[in-house]
């Protein structure tokens, strides 16, 4: 097995570490405007719960702060589950393109 290849068990363990726990809740927008907390924070939001397979709607809230209070989990705890990439794992920067035939302006 090459150095850059990963076993299926290792991949599955990494995927499961990133997935939410069953019963975890998150606020969800009820409009098409966007998902972030900064996008229209005063509009109504839904609350979704992870059932182990999919996000299921559970309730609704008047605005984002009310929906976030109902979920009971801050975003920092959720972000800690996703590991950052290691430094140096990206490929080397390719050499810039240099034409093989010299070009001279007329």
mmCIF file of N, CA and C in Angstrom:
data_model
loop_
_atom_site.group_PDB
_atom_site.id
_atom_site.type_symbol
_atom_site.label_atom_id
_atom_site.label_comp_id
_atom_site.label_asym_id
_atom_site.label_seq_id
_atom_site.Cartn_x
_atom_site.Cartn_y
_atom_site.Cartn_z
ATOM 1 N N UNK A 1 0.855 -1.170 0.000
ATOM 2 C CA UNK A 1 0.000 0.000 0.000
ATOM 3 C C UNK A 1 0.902 1.235 0.000
ATOM 4 N N UNK A 2 0.568 2.199 -0.844
ATOM 5 C CA UNK A 2 1.374 3.410 -0.946
ATOM 6 C C UNK A 2 1.192 4.282 0.294
ATOM 7 N N UNK A 3 2.128 5.202 0.455
ATOM 8 C CA UNK A 3 2.126 6.055 1.650
ATOM 9 C C UNK A 3 0.889 6.950 1.717
ATOM 10 N N UNK A 4 0.416 7.419 0.570
ATOM 11 C CA UNK A 4 -0.717 8.342 0.552
ATOM 12 C C UNK A 4 -2.074 7.636 0.614
ATOM 13 N N UNK A 5 -2.090 6.320 0.497
ATOM 14 C CA UNK A 5 -3.340 5.581 0.568
ATOM 15 C C UNK A 5 -3.701 5.293 2.023
ATOM 16 N N UNK A 6 -4.987 5.175 2.269
ATOM 17 C CA UNK A 6 -5.478 4.965 3.629
ATOM 18 C C UNK A 6 -6.344 3.711 3.652
ATOM 19 N N UNK A 7 -6.288 2.982 4.729
ATOM 20 C CA UNK A 7 -7.112 1.779 4.822
ATOM 21 C C UNK A 7 -8.576 2.177 5.015
ATOM 22 N N UNK A 8 -9.467 1.269 4.671
ATOM 23 C CA UNK A 8 -10.890 1.538 4.801
ATOM 24 C C UNK A 8 -11.279 1.737 6.262
ATOM 25 N N UNK A 9 -10.673 0.977 7.163
ATOM 26 C CA UNK A 9 -10.973 1.138 8.590
ATOM 27 C C UNK A 9 -10.542 2.507 9.095
ATOM 28 N N UNK A 10 -9.388 2.983 8.648
ATOM 29 C CA UNK A 10 -8.920 4.311 9.046
ATOM 30 C C UNK A 10 -9.819 5.407 8.524
ATOM 31 N N UNK A 11 -10.271 5.241 7.273
ATOM 32 C CA UNK A 11 -11.178 6.230 6.701
ATOM 33 C C UNK A 11 -12.509 6.244 7.446
ATOM 34 N N UNK A 12 -13.049 5.067 7.766
ATOM 35 C CA UNK A 12 -14.334 4.984 8.471
ATOM 36 C C UNK A 12 -14.227 5.592 9.871
ATOM 37 N N UNK A 13 -13.108 5.377 10.547
ATOM 38 C CA UNK A 13 -12.927 5.962 11.878
ATOM 39 C C UNK A 13 -12.855 7.479 11.789
ATOM 40 N N UNK A 14 -12.174 8.002 10.767
ATOM 41 C CA UNK A 14 -12.088 9.451 10.583
ATOM 42 C C UNK A 14 -13.457 10.040 10.262
ATOM 43 N N UNK A 15 -14.224 9.356 9.426
ATOM 44 C CA UNK A 15 -15.566 9.825 9.080
ATOM 45 C C UNK A 15 -16.483 9.831 10.294
ATOM 46 N N UNK A 16 -16.436 8.763 11.092
ATOM 47 C CA UNK A 16 -17.296 8.685 12.273
ATOM 48 C C UNK A 16 -16.934 9.741 13.309
ATOM 49 N N UNK A 17 -15.671 10.125 13.386
ATOM 50 C CA UNK A 17 -15.264 11.168 14.337
ATOM 51 C C UNK A 17 -15.828 12.522 13.947
ATOM 52 N N UNK A 18 -16.042 12.745 12.647
ATOM 53 C CA UNK A 18 -16.571 14.028 12.177
ATOM 54 C C UNK A 18 -18.090 14.093 12.238
ATOM 55 N N UNK A 19 -18.733 12.957 12.215
ATOM 56 C CA UNK A 19 -20.197 12.942 12.168
ATOM 57 C C UNK A 19 -20.781 13.371 13.505
ATOM 58 N N UNK A 20 -21.962 13.988 13.481
ATOM 59 C CA UNK A 20 -22.601 14.376 14.742
ATOM 60 C C UNK A 20 -23.066 13.168 15.540
ATOM 61 N N UNK A 21 -23.213 13.372 16.835
ATOM 62 C CA UNK A 21 -23.731 12.316 17.697
ATOM 63 C C UNK A 21 -25.246 12.244 17.537
ATOM 64 N N UNK A 22 -25.841 11.050 17.634
ATOM 65 C CA UNK A 22 -27.306 10.967 17.578
ATOM 66 C C UNK A 22 -27.929 11.808 18.687
ATOM 67 N N UNK A 23 -28.928 12.586 18.320
ATOM 68 C CA UNK A 23 -29.587 13.477 19.269
ATOM 69 C C UNK A 23 -29.039 14.895 19.249
ATOM 70 N N UNK A 24 -27.942 15.122 18.538
ATOM 71 C CA UNK A 24 -27.384 16.474 18.452
ATOM 72 C C UNK A 24 -28.305 17.350 17.610
ATOM 73 N N UNK A 25 -28.459 18.610 18.017
ATOM 74 C CA UNK A 25 -29.352 19.530 17.325
ATOM 75 C C UNK A 25 -28.579 20.681 16.716
ATOM 76 N N UNK A 26 -29.172 21.280 15.658
ATOM 77 C CA UNK A 26 -28.581 22.459 15.039
ATOM 78 C C UNK A 26 -29.691 23.377 14.534
ATOM 79 N N UNK A 27 -29.443 24.692 14.549
ATOM 80 C CA UNK A 27 -30.421 25.610 13.973
ATOM 81 C C UNK A 27 -30.331 25.570 12.446
ATOM 82 N N UNK A 28 -31.467 25.700 11.786
ATOM 83 C CA UNK A 28 -31.506 25.667 10.323
ATOM 84 C C UNK A 28 -32.405 26.787 9.822
ATOM 85 N N UNK A 29 -31.982 27.489 8.767
ATOM 86 C CA UNK A 29 -32.823 28.575 8.242
ATOM 87 C C UNK A 29 -34.084 28.016 7.585
ATOM 88 N N UNK A 30 -35.133 28.795 7.631
ATOM 89 C CA UNK A 30 -36.379 28.394 6.984
ATOM 90 C C UNK A 30 -36.525 29.067 5.628
ATOM 91 N N UNK A 31 -35.513 29.818 5.212
ATOM 92 C CA UNK A 31 -35.545 30.490 3.914
ATOM 93 C C UNK A 31 -34.354 30.037 3.083
ATOM 94 N N UNK A 32 -34.296 30.507 1.862
ATOM 95 C CA UNK A 32 -33.214 30.145 0.947
ATOM 96 C C UNK A 32 -32.046 31.116 1.027
ATOM 97 N N UNK A 33 -32.015 32.039 1.981
ATOM 98 C CA UNK A 33 -31.027 33.112 2.000
ATOM 99 C C UNK A 33 -29.642 32.671 2.433
ATOM 100 N N UNK A 34 -29.489 31.677 3.219
ATOM 101 C CA UNK A 34 -28.173 31.231 3.658
ATOM 102 C C UNK A 34 -28.236 30.552 5.000
ATOM 103 N N UNK A 35 -27.141 29.906 5.388
ATOM 104 C CA UNK A 35 -27.122 29.090 6.582
ATOM 105 C C UNK A 35 -26.442 29.771 7.763
ATOM 106 N N UNK A 36 -25.611 30.778 7.542
ATOM 107 C CA UNK A 36 -24.821 31.373 8.612
ATOM 108 C C UNK A 36 -25.652 32.139 9.629
ATOM 109 N N UNK A 37 -25.109 32.261 10.839
ATOM 110 C CA UNK A 37 -25.793 32.988 11.901
ATOM 111 C C UNK A 37 -25.863 34.473 11.596
ATOM 112 N N UNK A 38 -24.931 34.970 10.798
ATOM 113 C CA UNK A 38 -24.900 36.396 10.477
ATOM 114 C C UNK A 38 -25.882 36.761 9.374
ATOM 115 N N UNK A 39 -26.435 35.781 8.674
ATOM 116 C CA UNK A 39 -27.380 36.043 7.592
ATOM 117 C C UNK A 39 -28.779 36.118 8.178
ATOM 118 N N UNK A 40 -29.344 37.310 8.214
ATOM 119 C CA UNK A 40 -30.706 37.548 8.706
ATOM 120 C C UNK A 40 -30.948 36.868 10.049
ATOM 121 N N UNK A 41 -30.283 37.317 11.125
ATOM 122 C CA UNK A 41 -30.430 36.637 12.414
ATOM 123 C C UNK A 41 -31.814 36.798 13.048
ATOM 124 N N UNK A 42 -32.628 37.731 12.548
ATOM 125 C CA UNK A 42 -33.951 37.945 13.142
ATOM 126 C C UNK A 42 -35.058 37.167 12.443
ATOM 127 N N UNK A 43 -34.727 36.380 11.440
ATOM 128 C CA UNK A 43 -35.760 35.596 10.753
ATOM 129 C C UNK A 43 -35.987 34.271 11.488
ATOM 130 N N UNK A 44 -37.146 33.673 11.312
ATOM 131 C CA UNK A 44 -37.430 32.398 11.985
ATOM 132 C C UNK A 44 -36.476 31.300 11.553
ATOM 133 N N UNK A 45 -36.153 30.413 12.482
ATOM 134 C CA UNK A 45 -35.258 29.281 12.228
ATOM 135 C C UNK A 45 -35.924 27.999 12.687
ATOM 136 N N UNK A 46 -35.587 26.932 12.017
ATOM 137 C CA UNK A 46 -36.010 25.615 12.445
ATOM 138 C C UNK A 46 -34.901 24.978 13.274
ATOM 139 N N UNK A 47 -35.241 23.954 14.008
ATOM 140 C CA UNK A 47 -34.256 23.188 14.785
ATOM 141 C C UNK A 47 -34.297 21.767 14.257
ATOM 142 N N UNK A 48 -33.118 21.274 13.853
ATOM 143 C CA UNK A 48 -33.014 19.920 13.319
ATOM 144 C C UNK A 48 -32.232 19.049 14.291
ATOM 145 N N UNK A 49 -32.578 17.764 14.320
ATOM 146 C CA UNK A 49 -31.897 16.802 15.195
ATOM 147 C C UNK A 49 -31.336 15.663 14.357
ATOM 148 N N UNK A 50 -30.093 15.249 14.655
ATOM 149 C CA UNK A 50 -29.450 14.149 13.942
ATOM 150 C C UNK A 50 -29.933 12.838 14.522
ATOM 151 N N UNK A 51 -30.516 11.977 13.688
ATOM 152 C CA UNK A 51 -31.026 10.696 14.184
ATOM 153 C C UNK A 51 -30.075 9.539 13.894
ATOM 154 N N UNK A 52 -28.857 9.837 13.477
ATOM 155 C CA UNK A 52 -27.878 8.813 13.164
ATOM 156 C C UNK A 52 -27.742 8.591 11.678
ATOM 157 N N UNK A 53 -28.709 9.072 10.900
ATOM 158 C CA UNK A 53 -28.677 8.902 9.451
ATOM 159 C C UNK A 53 -28.946 10.208 8.721
ATOM 160 N N UNK A 54 -29.828 11.054 9.269
ATOM 161 C CA UNK A 54 -30.224 12.272 8.577
ATOM 162 C C UNK A 54 -30.648 13.328 9.593
ATOM 163 N N UNK A 55 -30.663 14.606 9.155
ATOM 164 C CA UNK A 55 -31.141 15.693 10.002
ATOM 165 C C UNK A 55 -32.663 15.744 9.888
ATOM 166 N N UNK A 56 -33.367 15.645 11.018
ATOM 167 C CA UNK A 56 -34.822 15.599 11.060
ATOM 168 C C UNK A 56 -35.330 16.875 11.722
ATOM 169 N N UNK A 57 -36.324 17.582 11.115
ATOM 170 C CA UNK A 57 -36.869 18.777 11.766
ATOM 171 C C UNK A 57 -37.573 18.419 13.073
ATOM 172 N N UNK A 58 -37.304 19.223 14.113
ATOM 173 C CA UNK A 58 -37.872 18.949 15.430
ATOM 174 C C UNK A 58 -38.802 20.066 15.871
ATOM 175 N N UNK A 59 -38.359 21.313 15.735
ATOM 176 C CA UNK A 59 -39.177 22.431 16.184
ATOM 177 C C UNK A 59 -38.788 23.678 15.414
ATOM 178 N N UNK A 60 -39.386 24.803 15.787
ATOM 179 C CA UNK A 60 -39.091 26.090 15.161
ATOM 180 C C UNK A 60 -38.841 27.119 16.261
ATOM 181 N N UNK A 61 -38.101 28.168 15.901
ATOM 182 C CA UNK A 61 -37.791 29.237 16.847
ATOM 183 C C UNK A 61 -38.002 30.581 16.153
ATOM 184 N N UNK A 62 -38.188 31.620 16.935
ATOM 185 C CA UNK A 62 -38.486 32.947 16.388
ATOM 186 C C UNK A 62 -37.300 33.570 15.664
ATOM 187 N N UNK A 63 -36.079 33.307 16.119
ATOM 188 C CA UNK A 63 -34.888 33.899 15.494
ATOM 189 C C UNK A 63 -33.678 33.004 15.777
ATOM 190 N N UNK A 64 -32.505 33.415 15.280
ATOM 191 C CA UNK A 64 -31.314 32.581 15.458
ATOM 192 C C UNK A 64 -30.895 32.431 16.919
ATOM 193 N N UNK A 65 -30.849 33.517 17.712
ATOM 194 C CA UNK A 65 -30.455 33.317 19.116
ATOM 195 C C UNK A 65 -31.367 32.338 19.868
ATOM 196 N N UNK A 66 -32.668 32.382 19.593
ATOM 197 C CA UNK A 66 -33.589 31.448 20.260
ATOM 198 C C UNK A 66 -33.342 30.015 19.790
ATOM 199 N N UNK A 67 -33.058 29.842 18.502
ATOM 200 C CA UNK A 67 -32.778 28.496 17.987
ATOM 201 C C UNK A 67 -31.459 27.964 18.535
ATOM 202 N N UNK A 68 -30.446 28.838 18.632
ATOM 203 C CA UNK A 68 -29.156 28.405 19.174
ATOM 204 C C UNK A 68 -29.286 28.048 20.650
ATOM 205 N N UNK A 69 -30.114 28.782 21.395
ATOM 206 C CA UNK A 69 -30.317 28.463 22.808
ATOM 207 C C UNK A 69 -31.033 27.116 22.959
ATOM 208 N N UNK A 70 -31.913 26.795 22.020
ATOM 209 C CA UNK A 70 -32.634 25.528 22.089
ATOM 210 C C UNK A 70 -31.735 24.333 21.757
ATOM 211 N N UNK A 71 -30.719 24.551 20.916
ATOM 212 C CA UNK A 71 -29.823 23.438 20.585
ATOM 213 C C UNK A 71 -28.919 23.101 21.751
ATOM 214 N N UNK A 72 -28.507 24.102 22.527
ATOM 215 C CA UNK A 72 -27.713 23.854 23.723
ATOM 216 C C UNK A 72 -26.254 23.544 23.476
ATOM 217 N N UNK A 73 -25.782 23.608 22.240
ATOM 218 C CA UNK A 73 -24.389 23.299 21.929
ATOM 219 C C UNK A 73 -23.796 24.485 21.183
ATOM 220 N N UNK A 74 -22.606 24.894 21.596
ATOM 221 C CA UNK A 74 -21.970 25.997 20.883
ATOM 222 C C UNK A 74 -21.203 25.461 19.672
ATOM 223 N N UNK A 75 -20.883 26.342 18.743
ATOM 224 C CA UNK A 75 -20.231 25.943 17.500
ATOM 225 C C UNK A 75 -18.794 25.486 17.743
ATOM 226 N N UNK A 76 -18.142 25.973 18.798
ATOM 227 C CA UNK A 76 -16.750 25.599 19.049
ATOM 228 C C UNK A 76 -16.631 24.105 19.361
ATOM 229 N N UNK A 77 -17.564 23.557 20.103
ATOM 230 C CA UNK A 77 -17.510 22.125 20.427
ATOM 231 C C UNK A 77 -17.691 21.287 19.170
ATOM 232 N N UNK A 78 -18.540 21.752 18.265
ATOM 233 C CA UNK A 78 -18.760 21.028 17.021
ATOM 234 C C UNK A 78 -17.534 21.110 16.113
ATOM 235 N N UNK A 79 -16.861 22.259 16.111
ATOM 236 C CA UNK A 79 -15.700 22.450 15.245
ATOM 237 C C UNK A 79 -14.490 21.655 15.718
ATOM 238 N N UNK A 80 -14.404 21.333 17.008
ATOM 239 C CA UNK A 80 -13.261 20.579 17.522
ATOM 240 C C UNK A 80 -13.222 19.140 17.007
ATOM 241 N N UNK A 81 -14.356 18.629 16.520
ATOM 242 C CA UNK A 81 -14.390 17.261 16.014
ATOM 243 C C UNK A 81 -13.695 17.121 14.664
ATOM 244 N N UNK A 82 -13.618 18.212 13.910
ATOM 245 C CA UNK A 82 -13.034 18.142 12.577
ATOM 246 C C UNK A 82 -11.555 18.480 12.671
ATOM 247 N N UNK A 83 -10.682 17.535 12.396
ATOM 248 C CA UNK A 83 -9.245 17.809 12.516
ATOM 249 C C UNK A 83 -8.754 18.687 11.377
ATOM 250 N N UNK A 84 -7.784 19.527 11.679
ATOM 251 C CA UNK A 84 -7.169 20.360 10.651
ATOM 252 C C UNK A 84 -6.126 19.552 9.896
ATOM 253 N N UNK A 85 -5.877 19.906 8.643
ATOM 254 C CA UNK A 85 -4.862 19.155 7.902
ATOM 255 C C UNK A 85 -3.477 19.407 8.466
ATOM 256 N N UNK A 86 -2.607 18.425 8.319
ATOM 257 C CA UNK A 86 -1.237 18.560 8.801
ATOM 258 C C UNK A 86 -0.458 19.463 7.863
ATOM 259 N N UNK A 87 0.484 20.218 8.423
ATOM 260 C CA UNK A 87 1.320 21.058 7.589
ATOM 261 C C UNK A 87 2.232 20.182 6.755
ATOM 262 N N UNK A 88 2.450 20.571 5.529
ATOM 263 C CA UNK A 88 3.352 19.838 4.656
ATOM 264 C C UNK A 88 2.699 18.692 3.905
ATOM 265 N N UNK A 89 1.396 18.478 4.075
ATOM 266 C CA UNK A 89 0.777 17.370 3.367
ATOM 267 C C UNK A 89 0.281 17.793 1.987
ATOM 268 N N UNK A 90 0.334 19.082 1.683
ATOM 269 C CA UNK A 90 -0.071 19.535 0.364
ATOM 270 C C UNK A 90 1.062 19.290 -0.625
ATOM 271 N N UNK A 91 0.731 19.093 -1.901
ATOM 272 C CA UNK A 91 1.796 18.863 -2.877
ATOM 273 C C UNK A 91 2.633 20.122 -3.086
ATOM 274 N N UNK A 92 3.810 19.907 -3.596
ATOM 275 C CA UNK A 92 4.703 21.030 -3.876
ATOM 276 C C UNK A 92 4.078 21.932 -4.934
ATOM 277 N N UNK A 93 4.405 23.204 -4.870
ATOM 278 C CA UNK A 93 3.929 24.166 -5.854
ATOM 279 C C UNK A 93 4.603 23.869 -7.187
ATOM 280 N N UNK A 94 3.815 23.750 -8.255
ATOM 281 C CA UNK A 94 4.449 23.428 -9.534
ATOM 282 C C UNK A 94 5.260 24.610 -10.055
ATOM 283 N N UNK A 95 6.202 24.289 -10.907
ATOM 284 C CA UNK A 95 7.002 25.337 -11.532
ATOM 285 C C UNK A 95 6.103 26.175 -12.430
ATOM 286 N N UNK A 96 6.362 27.488 -12.541
ATOM 287 C CA UNK A 96 5.527 28.303 -13.428
ATOM 288 C C UNK A 96 5.706 27.893 -14.880
ATOM 289 N N UNK A 97 4.680 28.132 -15.657
ATOM 290 C CA UNK A 97 4.723 27.752 -17.070
ATOM 291 C C UNK A 97 5.732 28.621 -17.810
ATOM 292 N N UNK A 98 6.593 27.990 -18.528
ATOM 293 C CA UNK A 98 7.556 28.689 -19.372
ATOM 294 C C UNK A 98 7.450 28.068 -20.762
ATOM 295 N N UNK A 99 7.107 28.865 -21.766
ATOM 296 C CA UNK A 99 6.970 28.297 -23.109
ATOM 297 C C UNK A 99 8.296 27.736 -23.605
ATOM 298 N N UNK A 100 8.211 26.670 -24.372
ATOM 299 C CA UNK A 100 9.433 26.042 -24.879
ATOM 300 C C UNK A 100 9.993 26.786 -26.086
ATOM 301 N N UNK A 101 9.148 27.491 -26.810
ATOM 302 C CA UNK A 101 9.601 28.254 -27.975
ATOM 303 C C UNK A 101 9.683 29.723 -27.567
ATOM 304 N N UNK A 102 10.818 30.392 -27.745
ATOM 305 C CA UNK A 102 10.911 31.797 -27.383
ATOM 306 C C UNK A 102 9.968 32.650 -28.235
ATOM 307 N N UNK A 103 9.326 33.571 -27.600
ATOM 308 C CA UNK A 103 8.389 34.462 -28.302
ATOM 309 C C UNK A 103 8.998 35.845 -28.311
ATOM 310 N N UNK A 104 9.087 36.443 -29.476
ATOM 311 C CA UNK A 104 9.613 37.802 -29.611
ATOM 312 C C UNK A 104 8.551 38.650 -30.281
ATOM 313 N N UNK A 105 8.300 39.781 -29.722
ATOM 314 C CA UNK A 105 7.318 40.675 -30.324
ATOM 315 C C UNK A 105 7.878 41.255 -31.620
ATOM 316 N N UNK A 106 7.058 41.401 -32.622
ATOM 317 C CA UNK A 106 7.545 41.981 -33.879
ATOM 318 C C UNK A 106 7.806 43.479 -33.772
#
